[in-house]
Amino acid sequence: MKKYFLLLPVALPSLLIAFPAFADDIEIKRKNTNILSDIPSLSEIELPATNAELLTQQSTPSELNRETEQTPSDDADISIEAIAEPYNLPQSTPTYVIDREEIQKQGATSLADILKRMPGFAINDAGHGADIHTGTYYRGASINQSVFLINGRPINNNVNTYHGGTDLNSIPIEAIERVELYSGTASALYGSSAFGGVVNIITKEGYGKPKLSGSAEFGSLSLNNQQVTYGGSSANIKYNLSFERLFTDNRYRVPVGAANRDSQGFLSNADTATSTYFGSIGLDLDKKNSLNLDVSKLSSRRGLIYFGFPLQRDRLDHDGLNVGLSWKTRLGNGESSNLTTSIGYNQDYFSTYGPTGAFYRTGALDTQQLTARVDHEWKVTNNNKLRWGLDLKNTDLIGDVLSTNPSSIAKNETEDRSLFNTALFAVNTWNISDNFLIDLGLRQSFDSQFGNYLNPSVGLRYALTPRVAVRGSWAGGQRNPGLDQLYVYDTVHGWEPNPNLRPEIGSTWTAGVDVNFSQNLIGQFTYFGSSIGDRLGVIAGKWSNIGLVDTNGLEAALQLKIAASWSTFLNYTYTDSQIKTGSENGLQLGLIPYSVLQSGVGYQNSGWQANLYVTYNSGARRSIFANSNDKATDFAPSFVNLDLSGRIPLTSNLGLTVYLENLLGEQYERVNRIYSPGFTFRVGLNANF
């Protein structure tokens, strides 16, 4: 490990000794109210009750009893739930949460499937476990302009567009307890690069008697998917083990002119095979201290389809490992001061390879990242809460490229690069009154490649009435180029690195209103925007800073509880991401639709389930690898998609699941001449013992 990380043995003990001095002995009574989930996040503080002023949404009763079987409750909501976490996160922007019950009902096979029904997201994947290059965007920001976490630790590193960034297949769905989406002032807690937002995957922990659950699915496109999890607790130990295996050939007929269409008219080289493993163990040392260890492992083999014309035959192997150890302790005599110290290790190995006519090429990126974090939550007074700490991150990258093409032989090389980043962060929340609060955040970074920089943030929330609250936030950000963009030649695209790249620097803002229309109807409405200068892109085959992009949009999330067994939701996002400089000045960023609408209605009773989901997508601008007669202003057509999921209870522990996708059978264009497969189905069994 590089010399910078030798600072850790000195820095961490010093902070651990210093922090208790700030803790007071104020005893905070736990609120005896319903919570979304009593599985602790890094702060290990239970989520508080919902109330009119915070306009959060209540959990389902089945979430409150860990001894019950993990089957849907009769009155569970189908919708995406929005929840504020007053002790953990700033409240000036909404926190969207989707829990395991909803994940199961949707039949998600990857994190991409989970995110696609959350407000603000546009995901262009085609087919289950599809190629990771097809593009994920949140509020107009790419996947690499957001921060992805497992239990508060980063899972995406400095590998960027070269291999598609964060792999959204990197953890078994069966291991996920819930997924949380943050933005605004919360970016100060997790990274200045969060122009889009922060996605935190909270994993399951074992509770009660040991339980074994599993599922097996088969369906169209040769899909087969098996998942199994085993978890429980004994005395002061809790544990959970999960495994998932997925395969699909994603081979289906596509129209003339489609990308990667073979001579027989089928989508070619789109198969995917993944195996993911997850394990966690928690140990309660005493009433104030606990240790938690979790490990996730990914092995993925797939074809690449995104590059389009001519027929793309490159393959992508991705192997990933993420390990984290955290120590949580309560300081003082109460719960007003909580300290979390965590250490993480993350490795990603990407390898692309394949023929290009008579020649062969390969490119490999091996990234290893060691992180450490000290995170202190302190209730200074009844009206003042402070969360502050230290992030340390050391990244090593080995890039190895090889091509037998005579025109590229001179670019064959092996690069060994590293960087070290330290950041101090703090977010202070003042309750000016019962109805008015202010969040102030600072993140000071020290980077071995790009120097020192400060990113401030501010947010506020004001409850006009017990049913209506207004809020707003502003945050500055900086996203540094990836080590591969700086130093490693891209054999697949033929893109040159550029060691003179500048960071993307800009800011994001939101303004919104939360309305509790009635006991059964809640709405959240948000205007969002960002301005990012020196955005990274490719000009004439070389990574460059291409200029300014301004984004403005609207986001709406509505939940309606129709009756005891019925519920519905509606999410709508409008995104205008406009290029402000260069030859494409005034155009919408490629691959980002102006409008995306998601809605659903569901019924549950005595283990029976039926859920209907509808999606509207206005179509995205084609941007690269288009047909020769396409224009830079061309958009893919809009489309509407209907999905139906259901569960039939066979016994108290066994259920039959059915997922019918794209009921209309329309083979719409997802993005850049890549088409959906039309109608598909999945049938499976799930069981709990």
XYZ file of C-alpha atoms in Angstrom:
689
model
C 0.000 0.000 0.000
C 1.250 3.438 -0.832
C 3.018 5.623 1.716
C 0.067 7.956 2.246
C -1.994 5.303 3.919
C 0.634 4.913 6.638
C -1.051 7.948 8.190
C -4.002 5.774 9.233
C -2.485 4.111 12.288
C -1.686 7.569 13.642
C -4.821 9.446 12.603
C -7.511 7.023 13.713
C -6.431 6.435 17.332
C -5.906 10.164 17.805
C -9.441 10.910 16.699
C -10.907 8.121 18.804
C -9.214 9.561 21.890
C -10.241 13.122 21.100
C -13.910 12.593 20.249
C -15.257 11.482 23.649
C -14.294 14.839 25.100
C -17.063 16.397 23.074
C -19.771 14.030 24.221
C -22.295 15.162 26.773
C -24.432 13.032 29.034
C -27.837 14.146 27.814
C -30.206 11.189 27.829
C -32.545 11.081 24.836
C -35.591 8.928 25.199
C -36.304 6.584 22.291
C -39.503 7.424 20.587
C -41.943 4.586 20.970
C -43.336 4.819 17.458
C -43.447 2.961 14.187
C -40.241 2.950 12.140
C -39.421 1.913 8.604
C -36.886 -0.634 9.761
C -35.014 -1.260 13.009
C -31.984 -2.488 11.114
C -29.334 0.100 12.022
C -27.334 1.975 9.448
C -23.798 3.150 10.191
C -25.080 5.430 12.903
C -27.080 2.599 14.528
C -29.908 4.909 15.436
C -33.464 3.822 14.874
C -35.531 5.846 12.448
C -38.031 7.996 14.333
C -41.752 8.133 14.015
C -43.429 9.900 11.178
C -45.155 13.151 11.973
C -46.988 15.905 10.196
C -44.197 18.435 10.365
C -41.601 16.150 8.822
C -44.107 14.724 6.351
C -42.553 11.297 6.367
C -44.399 8.110 5.622
C -45.121 5.267 7.979
C -43.795 1.783 7.559
C -45.830 -1.358 7.261
C -46.615 -3.310 10.409
C -44.752 -6.368 9.144
C -41.510 -4.404 9.294
C -41.851 -3.995 13.044
C -41.662 -7.665 13.982
C -38.453 -9.475 13.182
C -39.839 -12.790 14.372
C -42.440 -12.953 11.616
C -41.841 -14.677 8.310
C -40.482 -12.471 5.546
C -43.698 -12.457 3.557
C -45.680 -9.395 2.497
C -48.131 -7.982 4.992
C -51.726 -7.482 4.016
C -51.569 -3.687 4.157
C -48.060 -3.107 2.807
C -47.659 -0.120 0.525
C -46.655 -0.631 -3.073
C -45.143 2.807 -3.275
C -41.662 4.105 -2.817
C -41.517 5.496 0.664
C -39.945 8.799 1.562
C -38.497 9.029 5.013
C -36.520 11.629 6.900
C -33.828 10.557 9.327
C -33.414 13.515 11.688
C -30.476 12.064 13.603
C -28.647 10.700 10.571
C -29.208 13.015 7.628
C -30.045 16.624 6.818
C -33.766 17.185 6.412
C -33.684 20.023 3.877
C -33.949 17.574 0.953
C -36.092 14.428 0.790
C -34.660 10.981 1.427
C -36.337 8.383 -0.770
C -36.371 4.832 0.545
C -37.446 1.600 -1.108
C -37.603 -1.403 1.217
C -37.219 -5.134 0.685
C -40.964 -5.762 0.443
C -41.326 -3.447 -2.528
C -38.106 -4.806 -4.068
C -39.582 -8.307 -3.909
C -42.890 -7.224 -5.436
C -41.169 -5.524 -8.347
C -39.155 -8.647 -9.072
C -35.889 -6.715 -9.217
C -32.888 -8.708 -10.464
C -30.316 -5.936 -10.001
C -29.838 -2.587 -8.300
C -30.683 -0.990 -11.650
C -34.148 -2.590 -11.457
C -34.613 -1.076 -7.997
C -33.500 2.414 -8.959
C -35.535 2.648 -12.159
C -38.757 3.205 -10.184
C -37.291 5.817 -7.843
C -37.915 9.517 -8.544
C -35.317 11.250 -10.695
C -33.743 8.161 -12.270
C -33.436 7.341 -15.972
C -31.946 3.882 -16.607
C -31.377 2.710 -20.161
C -30.571 -0.972 -19.581
C -32.207 -3.411 -22.002
C -32.690 -6.935 -20.671
C -31.968 -8.431 -17.245
C -28.423 -7.951 -16.019
C -27.752 -5.991 -19.194
C -24.599 -4.245 -20.277
C -23.519 -1.582 -17.783
C -22.550 0.874 -20.524
C -26.116 1.744 -21.498
C -26.341 4.578 -19.019
C -27.779 5.420 -15.598
C -28.628 9.041 -14.803
C -30.027 10.796 -11.746
C -31.353 14.325 -12.152
C -29.300 14.642 -15.343
C -26.032 13.520 -13.725
C -24.309 10.343 -14.898
C -23.753 7.311 -12.696
C -20.171 8.476 -12.126
C -21.382 11.848 -10.846
C -23.215 10.139 -7.997
C -21.860 8.311 -4.958
C -22.792 4.660 -4.343
C -22.403 3.131 -0.887
C -22.826 -0.203 0.879
C -23.730 0.463 4.509
C -22.137 3.897 4.200
C -18.928 2.755 2.441
C -18.104 3.599 -1.193
C -18.427 0.870 -3.822
C -17.566 2.919 -6.899
C -13.968 3.995 -7.327
C -11.946 6.005 -9.834
C -12.799 3.761 -12.787
C -15.001 5.871 -15.021
C -16.510 5.687 -18.508
C -13.918 3.208 -19.763
C -15.777 0.259 -18.264
C -19.118 1.832 -17.503
C -18.467 2.902 -13.920
C -20.387 1.404 -11.022
C -21.720 -2.086 -11.737
C -25.295 -2.188 -10.495
C -25.166 -5.998 -10.301
C -22.541 -5.952 -7.556
C -24.621 -7.247 -4.618
C -27.291 -9.986 -4.347
C -30.806 -8.572 -4.322
C -31.645 -11.073 -1.593
C -29.067 -9.374 0.676
C -30.613 -5.891 0.407
C -32.771 -4.606 3.242
C -33.485 -1.228 1.664
C -32.023 1.378 -0.682
C -31.832 5.030 0.374
C -31.420 7.989 -1.953
C -30.059 11.311 -0.643
C -29.154 14.647 -2.199
C -28.471 18.252 -1.235
C -26.584 18.902 1.994
C -26.112 15.149 2.527
C -23.417 15.237 -0.170
C -21.109 16.915 2.349
C -21.173 13.689 4.353
C -20.181 11.316 1.570
C -18.309 13.121 -1.166
C -18.016 16.292 -3.181
C -18.572 14.348 -6.418
C -22.269 13.754 -5.638
C -23.661 16.157 -8.251
C -26.490 13.684 -8.747
C -27.020 12.143 -5.347
C -25.972 9.483 -2.874
C -27.313 5.924 -3.165
C -26.832 3.927 0.042
C -27.515 0.171 -0.016
C -28.419 -1.052 3.463
C -27.957 -4.806 3.805
C -29.898 -7.303 5.898
C -28.858 -8.416 9.352
C -29.954 -11.600 11.063
C -32.623 -11.495 13.768
C -34.296 -14.146 15.893
C -34.308 -17.842 15.087
C -32.255 -18.936 12.049
C -34.275 -18.671 8.839
C -33.614 -20.026 5.374
C -35.293 -18.405 2.397
C -34.788 -18.877 -1.287
C -36.232 -18.459 -4.747
C -35.801 -19.915 -8.208
C -36.968 -18.251 -11.421
C -37.032 -19.215 -15.071
C -38.297 -17.275 -18.024
C -37.839 -15.695 -21.421
C -34.407 -15.096 -22.952
C -33.128 -18.313 -21.303
C -33.256 -16.561 -17.953
C -32.628 -18.554 -14.819
C -32.060 -16.945 -11.455
C -31.527 -18.598 -8.081
C -31.261 -16.795 -4.756
C -30.816 -18.087 -1.231
C -30.272 -16.408 2.136
C -29.720 -17.745 5.643
C -29.741 -15.536 8.693
C -30.509 -15.308 12.358
C -29.087 -14.400 15.725
C -27.812 -16.147 18.806
C -27.126 -14.349 22.077
C -25.112 -11.260 21.081
C -24.274 -12.418 17.529
C -26.333 -11.805 14.389
C -25.486 -13.098 10.927
C -26.742 -13.200 7.338
C -25.464 -15.068 4.275
C -26.801 -14.591 0.736
C -26.053 -15.946 -2.721
C -27.458 -15.166 -6.152
C -26.792 -16.670 -9.574
C -28.239 -15.185 -12.766
C -27.915 -16.110 -16.407
C -29.686 -14.815 -19.496
C -28.665 -14.905 -23.138
C -30.606 -11.696 -23.950
C -30.964 -13.038 -27.480
C -34.034 -11.767 -29.290
C -34.986 -10.428 -32.688
C -34.401 -6.715 -33.272
C -35.449 -4.397 -36.118
C -33.288 -3.609 -39.115
C -30.917 -0.796 -38.145
C -30.629 -1.917 -34.522
C -27.223 -1.855 -32.860
C -25.392 -5.181 -32.723
C -27.870 -6.995 -34.998
C -26.363 -10.193 -36.369
C -26.929 -11.748 -39.795
C -29.966 -13.669 -38.493
C -31.644 -10.555 -37.133
C -30.935 -11.197 -33.429
C -29.335 -8.990 -30.832
C -25.840 -10.403 -30.554
C -23.252 -10.631 -27.766
C -25.666 -9.495 -25.037
C -25.530 -12.530 -22.728
C -24.914 -12.049 -19.020
C -23.841 -14.438 -16.272
C -23.286 -13.224 -12.706
C -22.652 -14.835 -9.352
C -22.828 -12.650 -6.254
C -22.115 -13.502 -2.646
C -22.752 -11.569 0.549
C -22.107 -12.263 4.211
C -22.387 -10.201 7.379
C -21.838 -10.824 11.055
C -22.507 -8.474 13.950
C -21.311 -8.750 17.526
C -22.740 -6.728 20.406
C -19.807 -6.298 22.782
C -21.895 -4.563 25.448
C -24.728 -2.061 25.673
C -22.607 0.668 24.121
C -20.330 -1.089 21.636
C -20.821 -3.339 18.636
C -18.732 -4.671 15.741
C -20.033 -5.398 12.242
C -18.256 -7.146 9.367
C -19.697 -7.525 5.869
C -18.227 -8.977 2.689
C -19.617 -8.923 -0.860
C -18.153 -10.672 -3.906
C -19.112 -10.371 -7.581
C -18.120 -12.463 -10.564
C -19.609 -11.247 -13.843
C -19.137 -12.338 -17.465
C -20.987 -10.565 -20.239
C -20.930 -9.294 -23.768
C -20.815 -5.624 -24.736
C -23.547 -4.246 -26.957
C -23.460 -0.505 -26.487
C -20.845 0.448 -29.045
C -23.173 -0.402 -31.908
C -21.760 -0.302 -35.405
C -20.284 -2.435 -36.816
C -21.119 -5.639 -34.914
C -19.650 -5.380 -31.426
C -18.002 -8.604 -30.210
C -15.989 -7.435 -27.213
C -16.454 -9.177 -23.875
C -16.311 -7.783 -20.361
C -15.186 -9.684 -17.260
C -15.751 -7.960 -13.934
C -14.660 -9.329 -10.570
C -15.316 -7.269 -7.475
C -14.698 -7.570 -3.745
C -15.902 -5.244 -0.993
C -15.044 -5.789 2.689
C -16.007 -3.533 5.577
C -15.487 -3.560 9.343
C -17.219 -1.002 11.547
C -17.137 -0.306 15.269
C -20.096 1.591 16.684
C -20.056 3.049 20.150
C -22.262 5.312 22.256
C -20.293 7.875 24.182
C -21.406 9.234 27.521
C -24.384 7.921 29.455
C -27.114 8.476 26.900
C -27.668 8.405 23.161
C -26.692 11.997 22.442
C -23.211 11.095 21.205
C -22.532 8.246 18.786
C -19.243 7.344 17.153
C -18.728 5.031 14.171
C -15.275 4.005 12.982
C -15.080 1.944 9.806
C -12.397 0.491 7.566
C -13.111 -0.785 4.067
C -11.345 -2.525 1.201
C -12.686 -2.458 -2.353
C -11.208 -4.150 -5.424
C -12.550 -4.013 -8.966
C -10.965 -5.909 -11.830
C -12.351 -5.062 -15.261
C -11.107 -6.779 -18.406
C -12.388 -6.121 -21.923
C -11.178 -8.207 -24.818
C -12.202 -9.230 -28.288
C -11.482 -9.310 -32.003
C -11.589 -6.322 -34.337
C -11.389 -7.829 -37.772
C -8.044 -9.578 -38.151
C -6.700 -8.076 -34.934
C -7.189 -8.589 -31.214
C -7.312 -6.131 -28.332
C -7.527 -6.274 -24.575
C -7.691 -3.728 -21.793
C -7.614 -4.383 -18.061
C -8.082 -2.094 -15.087
C -7.270 -3.396 -11.612
C -8.287 -0.915 -8.926
C -7.725 -1.411 -5.209
C -9.062 1.056 -2.714
C -8.574 1.208 1.052
C -10.822 3.542 3.004
C -11.283 4.598 6.602
C -13.922 6.797 8.183
C -14.573 8.292 11.595
C -18.126 9.599 11.929
C -19.357 11.350 15.088
C -22.995 12.292 15.675
C -23.433 14.623 18.608
C -26.569 16.251 19.993
C -24.911 19.390 21.313
C -28.139 20.856 22.693
C -31.809 20.097 22.273
C -31.839 22.403 19.231
C -28.409 21.727 17.770
C -27.124 18.496 16.191
C -23.647 18.106 14.738
C -22.358 15.317 12.514
C -18.685 15.508 11.670
C -15.683 13.336 10.971
C -12.845 12.283 8.715
C -12.638 10.294 5.460
C -9.406 8.702 4.236
C -9.064 6.979 0.872
C -6.095 5.486 -0.924
C -6.565 4.286 -4.528
C -4.146 2.198 -6.599
C -4.790 1.557 -10.295
C -2.944 -0.756 -12.668
C -4.001 -0.301 -16.284
C -2.788 -2.801 -18.884
C -3.672 -2.389 -22.572
C -2.600 -4.469 -25.558
C -3.570 -4.425 -29.231
C -2.230 -6.339 -32.216
C -3.481 -3.647 -34.595
C -0.375 -2.034 -36.142
C -1.910 1.415 -35.767
C -2.317 0.908 -31.997
C 0.794 -1.072 -31.059
C 2.641 2.094 -30.053
C -0.017 2.705 -27.389
C 0.408 -0.669 -25.664
C 1.423 -0.001 -22.083
C 1.079 -0.780 -18.395
C 0.263 2.118 -16.073
C 0.618 1.944 -12.282
C -0.904 5.003 -10.630
C -2.141 5.940 -7.191
C -3.702 8.822 -5.308
C -4.588 9.656 -1.729
C -7.564 11.705 -0.606
C -8.413 13.014 2.852
C -11.592 14.884 3.699
C -12.936 16.565 6.810
C -16.711 16.920 6.877
C -19.304 18.515 9.116
C -23.041 19.123 8.910
C -24.715 21.146 11.645
C -28.492 21.294 12.038
C -30.088 24.082 14.046
C -33.749 23.950 15.011
C -34.443 27.661 15.061
C -37.969 26.881 16.223
C -40.346 23.941 16.242
C -41.175 24.685 12.602
C -37.893 25.965 11.174
C -34.476 24.326 10.804
C -31.243 25.104 8.957
C -28.535 22.662 7.778
C -25.005 23.959 7.201
C -22.372 21.662 5.736
C -18.666 21.835 4.883
C -16.365 19.307 3.246
C -12.668 20.141 3.044
C -10.719 17.777 0.772
C -6.981 17.241 0.402
C -6.129 15.367 -2.807
C -2.657 14.229 -3.875
C -3.567 14.819 -7.542
C -5.747 17.929 -7.489
C -4.786 19.775 -4.319
C -7.066 21.201 -1.635
C -10.659 22.334 -2.135
C -13.620 23.292 0.028
C -17.233 22.422 -0.792
C -19.915 24.171 1.299
C -23.633 23.385 1.466
C -26.719 24.894 3.052
C -30.320 23.802 3.448
C -33.483 24.880 5.217
C -36.919 23.541 6.000
C -39.947 25.454 7.259
C -43.301 23.928 8.224
C -45.942 26.445 7.190
C -48.672 24.327 8.764
C -48.746 20.818 10.266
C -49.521 19.564 6.744
C -47.327 21.727 4.505
C -43.565 22.298 4.625
C -41.228 24.096 2.242
C -37.526 23.316 1.853
C -34.459 24.245 -0.162
C -30.791 23.377 -0.482
C -27.593 24.379 -2.268
C -24.327 22.423 -2.429
C -20.996 23.005 -4.136
C -19.172 20.069 -5.646
C -16.020 18.882 -7.385
C -15.592 15.634 -9.295
C -12.044 14.738 -10.237
C -11.155 12.832 -13.420
C -10.587 9.116 -13.017
C -7.099 7.685 -13.097
C -7.995 5.807 -16.276
C -9.138 9.008 -18.010
C -5.855 10.640 -17.045
C -3.416 7.885 -17.937
C -4.843 4.749 -19.606
C -5.521 4.315 -23.335
C -8.971 2.866 -24.077
C -8.513 0.031 -26.567
C -12.258 -0.525 -27.022
C -13.263 3.023 -27.949
C -9.848 4.109 -29.146
C -9.924 7.050 -26.718
C -6.676 8.711 -25.668
C -6.079 9.614 -22.010
C -5.313 13.191 -21.056
C -3.120 13.928 -17.998
C -4.074 17.623 -18.246
C -7.761 17.111 -17.468
C -9.315 19.524 -14.988
C -11.921 18.570 -12.372
C -15.605 19.140 -12.992
C -16.619 21.991 -10.690
C -20.122 23.266 -10.063
C -23.102 23.314 -7.746
C -26.539 21.782 -7.288
C -29.691 23.168 -5.751
C -33.239 22.149 -4.861
C -36.451 23.840 -3.774
C -39.539 21.928 -2.800
C -42.729 21.508 -0.891
C -44.021 18.500 1.045
C -47.770 18.192 1.460
C -49.717 15.831 3.680
C -52.992 16.123 1.788
C -54.715 13.599 4.033
C -53.998 10.573 6.147
C -53.850 8.479 2.965
C -52.260 10.897 0.480
C -48.769 12.369 0.698
C -46.900 14.342 -1.966
C -43.362 15.654 -2.393
C -42.564 18.168 -5.136
C -39.022 19.281 -5.920
C -37.408 21.686 -8.352
C -33.781 20.673 -8.902
C -30.899 22.152 -10.828
C -27.174 22.019 -11.351
C -24.452 23.852 -13.222
C -21.313 21.840 -13.952
C -18.313 23.445 -15.622
C -15.443 21.655 -17.387
C -17.617 18.579 -17.854
C -15.604 15.598 -19.037
C -16.144 14.189 -22.499
C -14.358 13.017 -25.628
C -13.281 15.365 -28.430
C -11.550 13.957 -31.515
C -10.873 10.658 -29.752
C -9.291 12.167 -26.630
C -10.599 12.846 -23.136
C -11.166 16.587 -22.727
C -13.006 19.180 -20.676
C -15.873 19.960 -23.014
C -17.483 22.876 -21.194
C -20.600 23.841 -19.258
C -23.820 21.857 -18.769
C -26.820 23.408 -17.004
C -29.634 21.204 -15.713
C -33.071 22.161 -14.496
C -35.927 19.846 -13.668
C -39.033 18.981 -11.701
C -39.650 15.914 -9.579
C -42.946 14.758 -8.069
C -43.626 11.769 -5.812
C -47.171 10.906 -4.740
C -48.462 8.064 -2.577
C -52.129 7.196 -2.133
C -53.458 4.560 0.243
C -56.739 3.568 -1.392
C -57.994 1.015 1.140
C -56.679 -1.577 3.577
C -55.410 -3.881 0.840
C -54.912 -1.369 -1.984
C -52.262 1.273 -2.602
C -50.812 3.265 -5.470
C -47.941 5.616 -6.258
C -46.881 8.033 -8.977
C -43.416 9.476 -9.650
C -42.716 11.974 -12.400
C -39.419 13.617 -13.388
C -38.764 16.305 -15.998
C -35.069 16.864 -16.785
C -33.635 19.550 -19.071
C -29.835 19.020 -19.239
C -28.613 21.578 -21.726
C -25.135 21.797 -23.209
C -24.078 25.458 -23.059
C -20.783 25.452 -24.997
C -19.171 23.934 -28.082
C -20.649 22.518 -31.287
C -23.658 21.019 -29.442
C -24.562 24.248 -27.652
C -28.280 24.267 -26.816
C -28.812 20.525 -27.211
C -30.058 18.130 -24.550
C -27.372 15.820 -23.179
C -27.475 12.496 -24.968
C -29.241 9.496 -23.386
C -31.278 11.626 -20.915
C -35.059 11.768 -21.585
C -36.953 14.945 -20.872
C -39.806 13.119 -19.121
C -40.055 9.875 -17.164
C -43.219 8.799 -15.358
C -43.578 5.748 -13.112
C -46.840 4.657 -11.549
C -48.237 1.554 -9.940
C -51.253 0.095 -8.221
C -51.180 -2.952 -5.986
C -53.443 -5.313 -4.065
C -52.420 -7.648 -1.233
C -54.485 -9.921 0.966
C -53.648 -13.112 2.880
C -50.468 -13.688 0.905
C -52.054 -12.973 -2.507
C -50.462 -10.186 -4.515
C -51.097 -8.330 -7.766
C -49.143 -5.241 -8.827
C -49.419 -3.320 -12.078
C -46.648 -0.868 -13.040
C -46.683 1.632 -15.895
C -43.712 3.577 -17.297
C -43.694 6.480 -19.734
C -40.419 7.623 -21.306
C -40.300 10.583 -23.682
C -37.231 9.231 -25.505
C -33.603 10.326 -25.294
C -31.345 12.061 -27.800
C -29.108 9.713 -29.745
C -25.561 10.817 -29.092
C -22.872 8.442 -30.303
C -22.395 5.464 -32.591
C -25.490 6.384 -34.586
C -26.297 5.481 -38.183
C -24.674 7.679 -40.809
C -27.994 9.302 -41.764
C -28.879 10.210 -38.162
C -28.645 13.815 -36.995
C -27.301 15.174 -33.717
C -30.800 16.455 -32.941
C -32.546 13.084 -33.391
C -34.400 11.567 -30.442
C -35.475 7.991 -29.927
C -39.298 7.730 -29.981
C -41.280 7.875 -26.755
C -42.743 4.683 -25.335
C -45.123 3.294 -22.714
C -44.393 0.069 -20.849
C -46.662 -2.061 -18.627
C -45.439 -4.713 -16.166
C -47.519 -7.053 -14.029
C -46.285 -8.998 -11.002
C -48.167 -11.398 -8.783
C -47.813 -13.936 -6.013
C -50.034 -16.925 -5.262
C -49.614 -18.548 -1.827
C -49.306 -22.323 -2.136
C -48.637 -22.953 1.555
C -47.843 -20.726 4.526
C -44.154 -20.826 3.555
C -44.269 -21.306 -0.215
C -45.443 -18.989 -2.960
C -45.644 -18.954 -6.758
C -44.395 -15.717 -8.334
C -45.179 -14.446 -11.831
C -43.691 -11.436 -13.621
C -45.072 -10.361 -16.991
C -43.025 -7.539 -18.487
C -43.865 -5.253 -21.382
C -47.476 -6.401 -21.636
C -48.025 -4.210 -24.691
C -45.310 -6.137 -26.534
C -43.867 -2.962 -28.069
C -40.217 -3.337 -29.059
C -39.297 0.236 -28.230
C -35.874 1.832 -28.557
C -34.207 2.246 -25.189
C -31.264 4.323 -26.366
C -28.943 4.693 -29.401
C -30.600 1.977 -31.525
C -30.696 -0.568 -28.694
C -34.186 -2.078 -28.500
C -36.141 -3.786 -25.733
C -36.989 -7.477 -26.183
C -40.745 -6.949 -26.276
C -42.963 -9.128 -24.078
C -41.113 -11.365 -21.605
C -42.135 -13.460 -18.609
C -40.663 -15.002 -15.467
C -42.149 -17.691 -13.255
C -40.683 -18.816 -9.951
C -41.106 -20.183 -6.457
C -40.079 -18.515 -3.209
C -39.982 -20.168 0.175
C -39.217 -19.363 3.814
C -38.278 -21.936 6.440
